[in-house]
Short mmCIF file of C-alpha atoms and ligand atoms in Angstrom, two decimals:
data_model
loop_
_atom_site.label_atom_id
_atom_site.label_comp_id
_atom_site.label_asym_id
_atom_site.label_seq_id
_atom_site.Cartn_x
_atom_site.Cartn_y
_atom_site.Cartn_z
CA MET A 508 0.00 0.00 0.00
CA LYS A 509 1.29 3.38 -1.02
CA LYS A 510 1.95 5.80 1.84
CA LEU A 511 0.01 9.00 2.15
CA PRO A 512 2.09 12.19 2.10
CA GLU A 513 3.65 12.50 5.55
CA LYS A 514 4.43 16.16 5.73
CA LEU A 515 1.98 18.63 7.17
CA LEU A 516 -0.42 20.23 4.83
CA GLY A 517 -0.68 23.99 4.70
CA TYR A 518 -3.99 25.63 5.49
CA THR A 519 -4.78 26.22 1.82
CA LYS A 520 -4.19 22.58 0.96
CA TYR A 521 -6.30 21.43 3.88
CA LYS A 522 -9.15 23.69 2.83
CA GLU A 523 -8.84 22.43 -0.72
CA ILE A 524 -9.10 18.76 0.27
CA LYS A 525 -11.94 19.37 2.69
CA HIS A 526 -13.80 21.27 0.02
CA GLY A 527 -13.09 18.52 -2.50
CA VAL A 528 -14.51 15.76 -0.31
CA LYS A 529 -17.56 17.83 0.51
CA GLN A 530 -18.27 18.49 -3.14
CA LEU A 531 -17.79 14.86 -4.05
CA VAL A 532 -20.15 13.60 -1.42
CA TYR A 533 -22.88 16.17 -1.51
CA GLU A 534 -22.85 17.83 -4.89
CA SER A 535 -22.59 14.90 -7.29
CA SER A 536 -25.86 14.76 -9.14
CA ASN A 537 -25.66 11.12 -10.18
CA ALA A 538 -23.49 8.01 -10.04
CA GLU A 539 -21.51 8.84 -13.19
CA ASP A 540 -20.80 12.36 -11.97
CA PHE A 541 -19.62 11.04 -8.59
CA GLU A 542 -17.36 8.44 -10.19
CA ASN A 543 -15.74 11.01 -12.48
CA ARG A 544 -15.19 13.46 -9.64
CA TRP A 545 -13.80 10.76 -7.39
CA ALA A 546 -11.31 9.57 -10.02
CA LYS A 547 -10.06 13.12 -10.52
CA PHE A 548 -9.79 13.72 -6.78
CA ILE A 549 -7.82 10.52 -6.20
CA GLU A 550 -5.49 11.26 -9.08
CA LYS A 551 -4.92 14.85 -8.01
CA TYR A 552 -3.87 13.88 -4.48
CA ASP A 553 -2.06 10.72 -5.55
CA LEU A 554 -4.22 8.40 -3.45
CA GLU A 555 -4.72 5.53 -5.92
CA LEU A 556 -3.40 2.86 -3.61
CA ASN A 557 -4.90 4.04 -0.37
CA GLU A 558 -6.78 1.08 1.00
CA TRP A 559 -9.17 3.01 3.21
CA LEU A 560 -10.31 5.29 0.40
CA TYR A 561 -10.60 2.31 -1.90
CA THR A 562 -12.95 0.61 0.59
CA LEU A 563 -15.00 3.77 0.88
CA TYR A 564 -15.31 3.87 -2.88
CA GLU A 565 -16.32 0.23 -3.05
CA GLU A 566 -19.03 0.92 -0.50
CA ARG A 567 -20.23 4.09 -2.26
CA ARG A 568 -23.72 2.77 -2.93
CA ARG A 569 -24.30 2.63 0.82
CA TRP A 570 -23.26 6.13 1.82
CA VAL A 571 -23.11 8.61 -1.06
CA PRO A 572 -26.43 10.47 -1.32
CA CYS A 573 -26.67 10.37 -5.13
CA TYR A 574 -26.85 6.57 -5.01
CA LEU A 575 -29.48 6.67 -2.31
CA LYS A 576 -32.10 8.79 -4.06
CA CYS A 577 -34.64 6.01 -3.97
CA HIS A 578 -33.80 4.65 -0.55
CA PHE A 579 -34.05 5.80 3.00
CA TRP A 580 -31.37 8.34 3.81
CA ALA A 581 -31.70 10.15 7.12
CA GLY A 582 -29.34 12.91 6.11
CA MET A 583 -29.57 16.62 5.59
CA SER A 584 -31.72 18.65 3.22
CA THR A 585 -30.01 20.27 0.22
CA THR A 586 -29.87 23.70 1.84
CA GLN A 587 -28.44 22.40 5.12
CA ARG A 588 -25.76 20.19 3.60
CA SER A 589 -23.03 22.74 3.26
CA GLU A 590 -23.43 24.16 6.78
CA GLY A 591 -23.87 20.72 8.25
CA MET A 592 -20.79 19.36 6.55
CA ASN A 593 -18.65 22.25 7.83
CA ALA A 594 -19.86 21.67 11.36
CA PHE A 595 -19.31 17.95 10.87
CA PHE A 596 -15.61 18.39 10.07
CA ASP A 597 -14.74 21.46 12.08
CA GLY A 598 -14.69 19.81 15.47
CA PHE A 599 -12.19 17.27 14.20
CA MET A 600 -9.75 19.19 12.11
CA ASN A 601 -7.45 22.17 12.33
CA SER A 602 -5.10 23.89 9.93
CA THR A 603 -2.18 21.54 10.64
CA THR A 604 -3.99 18.27 10.03
CA THR A 605 -2.09 16.04 7.61
CA LEU A 606 -3.82 14.21 4.83
CA GLN A 607 -3.25 10.94 6.66
CA GLN A 608 -4.79 12.39 9.82
CA PHE A 609 -7.62 13.74 7.73
CA VAL A 610 -8.56 10.25 6.62
CA ALA A 611 -8.41 8.97 10.19
CA GLN A 612 -10.36 11.94 11.51
CA TYR A 613 -13.05 11.52 8.90
CA ASP A 614 -13.53 8.03 10.25
CA ASN A 615 -13.64 9.37 13.83
CA ALA A 616 -16.14 12.02 12.86
CA LEU A 617 -18.44 9.38 11.43
CA ARG A 618 -18.03 7.17 14.49
CA SER A 619 -18.74 10.00 16.89
CA LYS A 620 -21.87 10.88 14.93
CA ALA A 621 -23.02 7.26 15.21
CA GLU A 622 -22.32 7.28 18.96
CA LYS A 623 -24.34 10.45 19.43
CA GLU A 624 -27.21 8.79 17.61
CA CYS A 625 -26.97 5.80 19.97
CA GLU A 626 -27.13 8.14 22.98
CA ALA A 627 -30.18 9.88 21.51
CA ASP A 628 -31.77 6.47 20.99
CA PHE A 629 -31.12 5.52 24.57
CA ALA A 630 -32.51 8.79 25.97
CA SER A 631 -35.58 8.37 23.81
CA THR A 632 -36.35 4.79 24.80
CA ASN A 633 -36.49 5.81 28.46
CA THR A 634 -38.99 8.64 28.10
CA THR A 635 -42.03 9.26 25.89
CA LEU A 636 -43.09 12.48 24.23
CA PRO A 637 -46.83 13.06 24.30
CA SER A 638 -48.69 12.26 21.13
CA GLY A 639 -50.61 15.23 19.69
CA SER A 640 -53.37 13.34 17.94
CA GLN A 641 -55.28 10.09 17.87
CA SER A 642 -53.49 9.07 14.69
CA PHE A 643 -52.09 5.55 14.46
CA ILE A 644 -49.44 6.77 12.07
CA GLU A 645 -48.22 9.20 14.73
CA ARG A 646 -48.31 6.48 17.39
CA GLN A 647 -46.02 4.23 15.33
CA PHE A 648 -43.40 6.96 14.91
CA GLN A 649 -43.66 7.80 18.60
CA ASP A 650 -42.50 4.29 19.44
CA GLU A 651 -39.80 3.95 16.80
CA TYR A 652 -38.18 7.38 16.58
CA THR A 653 -35.93 9.49 18.78
CA HIS A 654 -37.51 12.59 20.33
CA ALA A 655 -35.86 14.87 17.79
CA LYS A 656 -37.12 12.84 14.83
CA PHE A 657 -40.56 12.42 16.34
CA GLY A 658 -40.75 16.21 16.66
CA GLU A 659 -40.21 16.42 12.91
CA VAL A 660 -43.01 13.90 12.32
CA GLN A 661 -45.33 15.98 14.50
CA ASN A 662 -44.49 19.09 12.50
CA GLU A 663 -45.42 17.29 9.27
CA LEU A 664 -48.71 16.16 10.83
CA ARG A 665 -49.47 19.78 11.80
CA CYS A 666 -48.62 21.07 8.33
CA LYS A 667 -50.89 18.47 6.75
CA MET A 668 -53.79 20.82 7.43
CA ASN A 669 -52.46 23.19 4.73
CA CYS A 670 -52.60 20.44 2.12
CA ASN A 671 -55.35 19.02 0.00
CA ILE A 672 -55.59 16.50 -2.80
CA LYS A 673 -56.29 18.19 -6.14
CA SER A 674 -56.48 15.13 -8.37
CA VAL A 675 -56.02 11.38 -8.49
CA GLU A 676 -55.15 9.28 -11.54
CA VAL A 677 -54.83 5.51 -11.43
CA HIS A 678 -52.62 3.67 -13.92
CA GLY A 679 -52.48 -0.07 -13.26
CA CYS A 680 -51.54 -0.49 -9.63
CA LYS A 681 -50.11 3.02 -9.24
CA ALA A 682 -52.16 5.96 -8.07
CA LYS A 683 -50.83 9.43 -8.78
CA TYR A 684 -52.01 12.21 -6.49
CA ILE A 685 -51.43 15.92 -7.00
CA VAL A 686 -51.26 17.53 -3.57
CA LYS A 687 -51.68 21.27 -3.24
CA GLU A 688 -50.03 22.94 -0.28
CA ALA A 689 -51.05 26.46 0.69
CA LEU A 690 -48.00 28.47 1.74
CA ILE A 691 -47.37 32.06 2.65
CA TRP A 692 -44.32 33.58 1.00
CA LYS A 693 -43.41 37.22 1.75
CA ASP A 694 -46.95 37.92 2.99
CA GLN A 695 -48.46 36.56 -0.22
CA SER A 696 -50.21 33.26 -0.56
CA ALA A 697 -48.26 30.89 -2.76
CA ASP A 698 -49.45 27.41 -3.63
CA LYS A 699 -47.01 24.59 -4.12
CA PHE A 700 -47.80 21.34 -5.89
CA ASN A 701 -46.23 17.95 -5.19
CA GLU A 702 -46.80 14.61 -6.85
CA VAL A 703 -47.32 11.55 -4.68
CA ILE A 704 -47.20 8.05 -6.17
CA PHE A 705 -48.87 5.32 -4.14
CA ASP A 706 -48.43 1.70 -5.16
CA LEU A 707 -51.70 -0.09 -4.39
CA MET A 708 -50.03 -3.51 -4.38
CA THR A 709 -46.82 -2.95 -2.41
CA LYS A 710 -48.18 0.08 -0.45
CA ASP A 711 -44.97 1.95 -1.28
CA ILE A 712 -45.36 5.68 -1.32
CA GLU A 713 -43.11 8.42 -2.63
CA CYS A 714 -43.32 12.16 -2.99
CA THR A 715 -41.49 14.60 -5.23
CA CYS A 716 -40.40 16.65 -2.20
CA ARG A 717 -38.17 13.68 -1.14
CA LEU A 718 -38.40 14.48 2.56
CA PHE A 719 -38.42 10.81 3.49
CA GLU A 720 -35.27 10.04 1.51
CA PHE A 721 -33.45 13.00 3.03
CA ARG A 722 -34.66 13.03 6.62
CA GLY A 723 -36.42 9.73 7.23
CA VAL A 724 -39.72 11.45 7.95
CA LEU A 725 -42.96 10.95 6.04
CA CYS A 726 -43.91 14.28 4.49
CA ARG A 727 -47.21 16.13 4.89
CA HIS A 728 -48.09 15.21 1.26
CA ASN A 729 -47.69 11.49 1.88
CA LEU A 730 -49.58 11.80 5.15
CA ILE A 731 -52.64 13.38 3.54
CA VAL A 732 -52.76 10.57 0.98
CA LEU A 733 -52.40 7.87 3.67
CA ALA A 734 -54.82 9.45 6.16
ZN1 ZN B 1500 -43.88 15.48 0.07
#
């Protein structure tokens, strides 16, 4: 295995690498784009034979958001990604971090995030937040989710009242709903439309807002269709 550069990176270099990883992970629009960007990144920093990065690449379908579009991904929304990613790295790195340390610290950062989630799980299993409605859907999330996540579910349930179903079309076993959401934008009313597809056979449901894929929470548009 080829060694990573040993000498300390300057602040500019560190910023450059951090920015590069962030872009790779969160800005790639599809698999091909990610693979091209990754190849260039690896070549630029001479990391072809780094085992750890190679493993990460091999596992890309399990952690890079662009591969996970159609699966559950309890991550951050598009607008929060950049801020979140900075916060994610900043506690672990400083201007004298070497590239080798960077790789190790990235691993630590992920581990610490997982540990925090375990703690949140533990705190949540020992207390219960009150349920705001008589909804069975809400009850299920109350049992399964941490307090923070359950709070997000409750917000979606509240916002459901601003939504209504404008149309339904059934093609085979798929029902397509157009859900109108009444919003207020700069003191003006502004309607937003989302498309929800409900599979009558498998009971799978998806919405164009992709809230579930990004945050693991059923959106208000799905909820109005299911209710
Ligand atoms: Zn939605």
